[in-house]
CSV table of C-alpha atoms and ligand atoms in Angstrom, one decimal:
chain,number,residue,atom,x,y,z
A,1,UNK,CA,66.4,98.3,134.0
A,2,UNK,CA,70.2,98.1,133.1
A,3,UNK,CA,72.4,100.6,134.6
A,4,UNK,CA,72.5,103.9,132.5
A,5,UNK,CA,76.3,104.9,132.6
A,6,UNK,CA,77.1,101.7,130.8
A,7,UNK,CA,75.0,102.4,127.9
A,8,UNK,CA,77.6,103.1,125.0
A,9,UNK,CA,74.5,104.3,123.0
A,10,UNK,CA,75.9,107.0,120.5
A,11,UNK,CA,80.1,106.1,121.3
A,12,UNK,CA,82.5,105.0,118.8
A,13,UNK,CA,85.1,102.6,120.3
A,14,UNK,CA,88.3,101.3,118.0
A,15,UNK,CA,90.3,97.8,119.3
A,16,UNK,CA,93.4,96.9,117.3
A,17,UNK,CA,94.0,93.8,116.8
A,18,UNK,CA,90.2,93.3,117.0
A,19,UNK,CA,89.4,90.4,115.2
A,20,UNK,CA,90.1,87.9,117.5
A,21,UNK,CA,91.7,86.9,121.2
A,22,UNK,CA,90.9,89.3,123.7
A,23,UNK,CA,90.4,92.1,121.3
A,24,UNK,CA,87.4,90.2,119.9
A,25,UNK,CA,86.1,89.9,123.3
A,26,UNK,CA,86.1,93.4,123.7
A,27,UNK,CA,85.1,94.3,120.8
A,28,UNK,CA,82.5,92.2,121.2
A,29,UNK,CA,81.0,93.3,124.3
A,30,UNK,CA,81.1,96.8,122.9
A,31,UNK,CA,78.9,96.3,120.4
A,32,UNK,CA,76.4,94.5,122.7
A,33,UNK,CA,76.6,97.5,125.1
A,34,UNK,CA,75.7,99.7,122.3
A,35,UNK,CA,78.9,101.2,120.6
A,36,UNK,CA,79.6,101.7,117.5
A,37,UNK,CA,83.0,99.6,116.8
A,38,UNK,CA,85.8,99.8,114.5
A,39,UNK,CA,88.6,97.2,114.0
A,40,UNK,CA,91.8,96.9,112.9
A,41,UNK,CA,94.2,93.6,111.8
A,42,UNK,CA,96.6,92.9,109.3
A,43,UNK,CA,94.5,89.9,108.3
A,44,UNK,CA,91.2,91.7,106.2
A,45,UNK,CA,89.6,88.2,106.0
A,46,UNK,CA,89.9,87.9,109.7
A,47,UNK,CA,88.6,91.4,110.2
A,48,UNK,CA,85.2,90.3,107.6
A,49,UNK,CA,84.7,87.4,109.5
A,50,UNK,CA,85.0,89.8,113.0
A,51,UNK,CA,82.8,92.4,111.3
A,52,UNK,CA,80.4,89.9,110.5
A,53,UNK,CA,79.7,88.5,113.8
A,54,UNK,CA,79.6,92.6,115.7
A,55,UNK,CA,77.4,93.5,113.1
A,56,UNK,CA,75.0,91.6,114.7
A,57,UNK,CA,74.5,94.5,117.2
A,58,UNK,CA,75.1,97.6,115.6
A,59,UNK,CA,77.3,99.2,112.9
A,60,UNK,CA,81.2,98.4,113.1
A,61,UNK,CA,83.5,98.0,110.2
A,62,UNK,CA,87.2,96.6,109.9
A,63,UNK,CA,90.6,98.1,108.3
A,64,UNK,CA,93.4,96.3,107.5
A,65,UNK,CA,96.7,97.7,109.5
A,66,UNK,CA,99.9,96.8,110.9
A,67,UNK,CA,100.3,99.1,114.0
A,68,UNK,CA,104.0,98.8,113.4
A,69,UNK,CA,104.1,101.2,111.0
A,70,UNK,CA,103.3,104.5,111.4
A,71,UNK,CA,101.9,105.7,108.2
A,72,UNK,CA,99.6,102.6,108.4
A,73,UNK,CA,98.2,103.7,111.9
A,74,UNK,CA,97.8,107.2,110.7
A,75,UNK,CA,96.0,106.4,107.4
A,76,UNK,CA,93.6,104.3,109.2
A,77,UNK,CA,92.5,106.8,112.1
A,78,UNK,CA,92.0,108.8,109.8
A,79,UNK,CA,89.7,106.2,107.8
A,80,UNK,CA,88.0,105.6,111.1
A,81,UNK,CA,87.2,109.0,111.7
A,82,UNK,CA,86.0,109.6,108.1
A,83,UNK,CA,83.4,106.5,108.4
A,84,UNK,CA,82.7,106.8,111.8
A,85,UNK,CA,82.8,111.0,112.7
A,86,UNK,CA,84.4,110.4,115.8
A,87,UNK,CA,85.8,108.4,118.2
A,88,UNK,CA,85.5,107.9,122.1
A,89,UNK,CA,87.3,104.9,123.0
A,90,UNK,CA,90.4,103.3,121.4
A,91,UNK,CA,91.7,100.3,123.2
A,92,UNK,CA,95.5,99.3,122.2
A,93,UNK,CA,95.2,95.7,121.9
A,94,UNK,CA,97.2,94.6,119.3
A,95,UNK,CA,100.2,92.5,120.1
A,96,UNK,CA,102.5,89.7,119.5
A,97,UNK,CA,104.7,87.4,121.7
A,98,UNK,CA,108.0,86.0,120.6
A,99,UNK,CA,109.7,83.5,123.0
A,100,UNK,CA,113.7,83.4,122.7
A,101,UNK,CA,115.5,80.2,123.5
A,102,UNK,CA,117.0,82.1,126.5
A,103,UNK,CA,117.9,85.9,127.1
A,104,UNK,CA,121.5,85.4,126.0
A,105,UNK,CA,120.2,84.0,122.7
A,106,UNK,CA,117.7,86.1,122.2
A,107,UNK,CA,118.1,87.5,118.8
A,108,UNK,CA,118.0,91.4,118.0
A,109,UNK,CA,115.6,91.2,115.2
A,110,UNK,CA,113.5,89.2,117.5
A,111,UNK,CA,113.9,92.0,120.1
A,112,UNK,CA,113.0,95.0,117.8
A,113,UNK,CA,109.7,92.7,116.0
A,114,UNK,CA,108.4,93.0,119.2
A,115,UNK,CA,109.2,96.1,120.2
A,116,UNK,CA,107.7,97.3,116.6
A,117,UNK,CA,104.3,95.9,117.8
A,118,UNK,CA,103.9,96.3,120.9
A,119,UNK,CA,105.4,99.4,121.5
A,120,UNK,CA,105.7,101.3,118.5
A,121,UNK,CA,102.5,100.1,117.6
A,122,UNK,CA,100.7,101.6,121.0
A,123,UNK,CA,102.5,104.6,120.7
A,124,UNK,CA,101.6,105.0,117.1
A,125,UNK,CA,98.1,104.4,117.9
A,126,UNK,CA,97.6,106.4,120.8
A,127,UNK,CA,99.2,109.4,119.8
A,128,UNK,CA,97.1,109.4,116.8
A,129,UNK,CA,94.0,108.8,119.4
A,130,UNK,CA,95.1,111.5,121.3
A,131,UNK,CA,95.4,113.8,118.5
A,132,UNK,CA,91.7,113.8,117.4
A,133,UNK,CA,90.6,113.7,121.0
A,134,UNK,CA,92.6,116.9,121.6
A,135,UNK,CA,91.6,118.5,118.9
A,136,UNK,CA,87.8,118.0,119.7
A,137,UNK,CA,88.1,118.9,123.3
A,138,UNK,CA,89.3,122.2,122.2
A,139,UNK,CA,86.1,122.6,119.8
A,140,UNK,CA,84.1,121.9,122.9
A,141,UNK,CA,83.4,117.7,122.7
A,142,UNK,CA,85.7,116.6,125.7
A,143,UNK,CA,86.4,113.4,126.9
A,144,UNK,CA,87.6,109.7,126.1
A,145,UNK,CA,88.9,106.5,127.3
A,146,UNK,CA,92.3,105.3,126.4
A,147,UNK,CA,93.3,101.6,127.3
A,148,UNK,CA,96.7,100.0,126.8
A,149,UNK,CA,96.8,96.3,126.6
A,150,UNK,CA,99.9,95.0,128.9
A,151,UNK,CA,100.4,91.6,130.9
A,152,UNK,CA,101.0,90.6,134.2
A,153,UNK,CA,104.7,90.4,132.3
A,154,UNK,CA,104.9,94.4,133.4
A,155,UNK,CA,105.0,93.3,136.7
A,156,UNK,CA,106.2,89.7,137.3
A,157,UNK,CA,108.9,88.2,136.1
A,158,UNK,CA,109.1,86.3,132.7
A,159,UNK,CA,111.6,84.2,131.9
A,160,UNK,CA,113.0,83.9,128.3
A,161,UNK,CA,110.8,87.0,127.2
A,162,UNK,CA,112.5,90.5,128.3
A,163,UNK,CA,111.7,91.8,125.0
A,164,UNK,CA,108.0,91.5,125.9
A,165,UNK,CA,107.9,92.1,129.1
A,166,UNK,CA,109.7,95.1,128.4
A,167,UNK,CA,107.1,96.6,126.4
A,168,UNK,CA,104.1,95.7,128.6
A,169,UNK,CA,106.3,97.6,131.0
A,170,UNK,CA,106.7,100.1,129.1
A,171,UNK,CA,103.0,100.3,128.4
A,172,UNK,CA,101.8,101.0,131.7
A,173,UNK,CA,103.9,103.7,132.2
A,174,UNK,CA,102.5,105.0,129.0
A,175,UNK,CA,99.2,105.1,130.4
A,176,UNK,CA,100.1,106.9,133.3
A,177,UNK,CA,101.8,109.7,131.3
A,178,UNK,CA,99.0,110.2,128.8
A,179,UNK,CA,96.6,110.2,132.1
A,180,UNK,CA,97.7,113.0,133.5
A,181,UNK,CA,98.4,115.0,130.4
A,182,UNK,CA,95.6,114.5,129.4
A,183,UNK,CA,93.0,114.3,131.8
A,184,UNK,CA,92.2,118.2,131.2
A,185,UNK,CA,90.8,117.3,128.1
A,186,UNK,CA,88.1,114.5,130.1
A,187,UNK,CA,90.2,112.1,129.0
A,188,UNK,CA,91.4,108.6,131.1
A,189,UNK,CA,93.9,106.4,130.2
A,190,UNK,CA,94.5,102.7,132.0
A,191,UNK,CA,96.6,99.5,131.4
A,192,UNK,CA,94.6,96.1,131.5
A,193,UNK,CA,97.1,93.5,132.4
A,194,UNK,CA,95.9,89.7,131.3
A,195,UNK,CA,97.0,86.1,133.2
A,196,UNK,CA,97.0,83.3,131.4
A,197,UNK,CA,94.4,83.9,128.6
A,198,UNK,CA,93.7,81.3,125.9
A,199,UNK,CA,93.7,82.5,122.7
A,200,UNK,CA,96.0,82.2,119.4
A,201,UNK,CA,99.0,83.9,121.1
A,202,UNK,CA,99.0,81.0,123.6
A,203,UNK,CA,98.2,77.8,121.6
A,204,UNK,CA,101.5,76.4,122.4
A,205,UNK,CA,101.4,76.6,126.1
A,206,UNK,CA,97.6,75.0,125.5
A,207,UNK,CA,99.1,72.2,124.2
A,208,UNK,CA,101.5,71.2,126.9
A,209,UNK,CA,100.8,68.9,129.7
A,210,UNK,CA,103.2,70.2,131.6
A,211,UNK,CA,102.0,74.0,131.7
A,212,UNK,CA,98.6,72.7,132.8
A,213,UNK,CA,99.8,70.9,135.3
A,214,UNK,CA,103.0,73.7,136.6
A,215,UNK,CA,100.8,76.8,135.8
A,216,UNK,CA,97.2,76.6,135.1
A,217,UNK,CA,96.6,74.6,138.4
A,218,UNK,CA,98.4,77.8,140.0
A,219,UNK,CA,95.1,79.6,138.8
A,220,UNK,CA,92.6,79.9,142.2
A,221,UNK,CA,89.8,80.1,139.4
A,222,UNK,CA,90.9,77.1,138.2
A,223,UNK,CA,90.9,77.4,134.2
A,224,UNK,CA,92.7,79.6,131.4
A,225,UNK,CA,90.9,83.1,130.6
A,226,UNK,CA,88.9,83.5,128.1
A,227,UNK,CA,88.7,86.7,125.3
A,228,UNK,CA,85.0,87.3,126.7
A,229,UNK,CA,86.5,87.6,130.4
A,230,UNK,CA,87.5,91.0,129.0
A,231,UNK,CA,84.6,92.4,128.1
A,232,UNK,CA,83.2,93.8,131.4
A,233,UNK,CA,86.5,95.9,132.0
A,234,UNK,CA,86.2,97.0,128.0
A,235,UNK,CA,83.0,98.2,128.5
A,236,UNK,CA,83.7,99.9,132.1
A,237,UNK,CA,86.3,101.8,130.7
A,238,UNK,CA,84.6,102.9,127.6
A,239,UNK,CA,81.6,103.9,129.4
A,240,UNK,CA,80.7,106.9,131.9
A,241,UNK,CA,80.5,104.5,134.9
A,242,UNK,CA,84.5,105.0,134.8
A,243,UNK,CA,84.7,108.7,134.1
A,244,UNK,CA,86.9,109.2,137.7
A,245,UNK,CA,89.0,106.3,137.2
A,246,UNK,CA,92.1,106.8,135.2
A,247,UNK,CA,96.5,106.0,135.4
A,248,UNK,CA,95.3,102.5,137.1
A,249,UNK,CA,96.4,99.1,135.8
A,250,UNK,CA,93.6,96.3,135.9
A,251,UNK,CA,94.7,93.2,136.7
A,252,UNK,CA,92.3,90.0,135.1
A,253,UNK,CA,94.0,86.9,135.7
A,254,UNK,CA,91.6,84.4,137.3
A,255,UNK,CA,93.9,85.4,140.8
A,256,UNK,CA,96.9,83.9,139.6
A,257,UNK,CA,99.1,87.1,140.3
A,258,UNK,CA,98.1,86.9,144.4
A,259,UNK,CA,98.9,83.2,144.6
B,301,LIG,P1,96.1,87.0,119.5
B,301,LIG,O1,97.3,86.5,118.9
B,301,LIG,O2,94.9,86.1,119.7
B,301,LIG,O3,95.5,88.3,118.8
B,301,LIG,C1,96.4,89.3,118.5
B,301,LIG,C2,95.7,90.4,117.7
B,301,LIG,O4,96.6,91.4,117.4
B,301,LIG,C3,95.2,89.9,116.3
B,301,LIG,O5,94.0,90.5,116.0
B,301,LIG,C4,96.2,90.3,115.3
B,301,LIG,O6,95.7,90.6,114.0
B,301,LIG,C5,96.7,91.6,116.0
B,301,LIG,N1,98.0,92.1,115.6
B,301,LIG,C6,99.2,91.4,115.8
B,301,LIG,N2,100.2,92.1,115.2
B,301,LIG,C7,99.6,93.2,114.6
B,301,LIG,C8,100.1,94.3,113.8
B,301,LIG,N3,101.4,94.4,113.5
B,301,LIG,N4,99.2,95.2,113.4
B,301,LIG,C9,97.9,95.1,113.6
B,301,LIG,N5,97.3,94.1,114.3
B,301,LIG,C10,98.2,93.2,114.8
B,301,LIG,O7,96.5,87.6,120.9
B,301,LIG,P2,95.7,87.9,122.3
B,301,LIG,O8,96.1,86.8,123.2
B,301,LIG,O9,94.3,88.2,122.0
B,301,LIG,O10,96.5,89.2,122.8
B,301,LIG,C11,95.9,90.5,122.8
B,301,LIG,C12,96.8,91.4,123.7
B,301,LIG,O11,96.8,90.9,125.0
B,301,LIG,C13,98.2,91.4,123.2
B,301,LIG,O12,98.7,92.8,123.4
B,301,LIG,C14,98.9,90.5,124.2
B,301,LIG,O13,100.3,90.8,124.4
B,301,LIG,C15,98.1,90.7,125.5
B,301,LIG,N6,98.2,89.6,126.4
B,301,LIG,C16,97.7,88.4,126.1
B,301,LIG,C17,97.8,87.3,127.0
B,301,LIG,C18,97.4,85.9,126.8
B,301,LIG,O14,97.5,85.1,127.6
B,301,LIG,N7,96.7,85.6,125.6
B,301,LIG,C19,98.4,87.6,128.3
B,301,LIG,C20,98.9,88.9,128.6
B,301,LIG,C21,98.7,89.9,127.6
């Protein structure tokens, strides 16, 4: 028999940027666990094609949003909620890298497309989370899982990408803040920090001979990650089995940080 707490039987979980990459592997392993998921993309032919393959488990649905804008966030929690009554989990996923040729040439519009995502675009989505999940812990419903997606770039250093860095930074400490705020309402919030993952965002490094021979052999497990190595942490902290665990930062990088 599978271990009760991480049913997601009767929860409603949202991932941005959910319809492929690591977000599709949560979102993914969600479903399977029993949830009821909702994602959003700017792409909606992405997000049918994501749809299609979680509605394999269970009901989910996709809504077309660019978390840098706030009206755009707003209008579609409040879509979610209308489809989906509620929501339990909402995992900040969505984001976009930018290398710059070098810090002194990085270029301001550069710095603030980034910061628009994935920043603005966590805060705008959280704070809209944490709005309905206030709200229905006063009416008596506590409780909820917030996750921030960051990168070991909060923590090590990244050459030629201080814009990014600085808002995976900047996302942990987010966490932290909206954990203790909010934890009287039953609520945890926690960064997950990925290596080396391959996925869309990192194509380019995927293609270079020299990054798997510098970095990836740097690895002690040996390969890139992959968007399903995040589905045991998604569905930890979406279920009960983390209900004391919150303001932590998860680390899933194949080792590569303690090497
Ligand atoms: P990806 O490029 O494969 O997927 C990004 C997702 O975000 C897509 O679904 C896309 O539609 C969505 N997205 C981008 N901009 C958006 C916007 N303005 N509004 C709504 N959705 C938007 O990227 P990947 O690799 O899956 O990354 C997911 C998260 O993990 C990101 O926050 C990224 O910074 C983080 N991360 C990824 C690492 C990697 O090695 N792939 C390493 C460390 C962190």
């Amino acid at each position: 028999m599978a271990y009760a707490p991480f049913d997601l039987s009767g929860k409603v979980a949202l991932v941005t940027g959910g319809n492929r990459g690591i977000g599709l592997g949560m979102a993914e392993a969600l479903a399977q666990a029993g949830a009821e998921v909702a994602i959003w993309g700017r792409d909606a032919k992405r997000n049918d094609e994501a749809v299609a393959q979680l509605s394999k488990y269970g009901k989910s649905r996709g809504y077309a949003v660019d978390v840098a804008l706030e009206q755009s966030v707003d209008d579609a929690f409040a879509a979610t909620l209308r489809d989906f009554g509620r929501v339990d989990t909402v995992i900040a996923n969505a984001g976009i890298g930018a290398a710059a040729p070098s810090f002194s040439e990085m270029p301001t519009e550069t710095y603030r497309k980034v910061l628009s995502v994935n920043l603005d675009g966590v805060f705008f989505t959280l704070r809209a989370a944490c709005r309905h999940i206030v709200e229905r812990a006063k009416n008596g419903d506590p409780g909820g899982s917030l996750v921030g997606l960051a990168s070991l770039a909060a923590i090590e250093g990244q050459a030629r990408g201080q814009h990014y860095a600085a808002t995976k930074g900047a996302v942990v400490s987010m966490m932290k803040a909206i954990a203790v705020e909010h934890a009287r309402y039953g609520v945890r919030a926690n960064a997950v920090l990925p290596g080396w993952i391959a996925t869309d965002m990192t194509e380019f490094a995927q293609q270079s001979p020299v990054f798997a021979e510098k970095v990836i052999t740097r690895v002690p497990s040996r390969r890139w990650g992959k968007p399903e190595d995040f589905g045991g942490i998604a569905v930890y902290l979406a279920s009960d089995a983390s209900s004391y665990h919150s303001g932590d930062l998860f680390v899933i990088d194949g080792g590569y940080a303690i090497f």
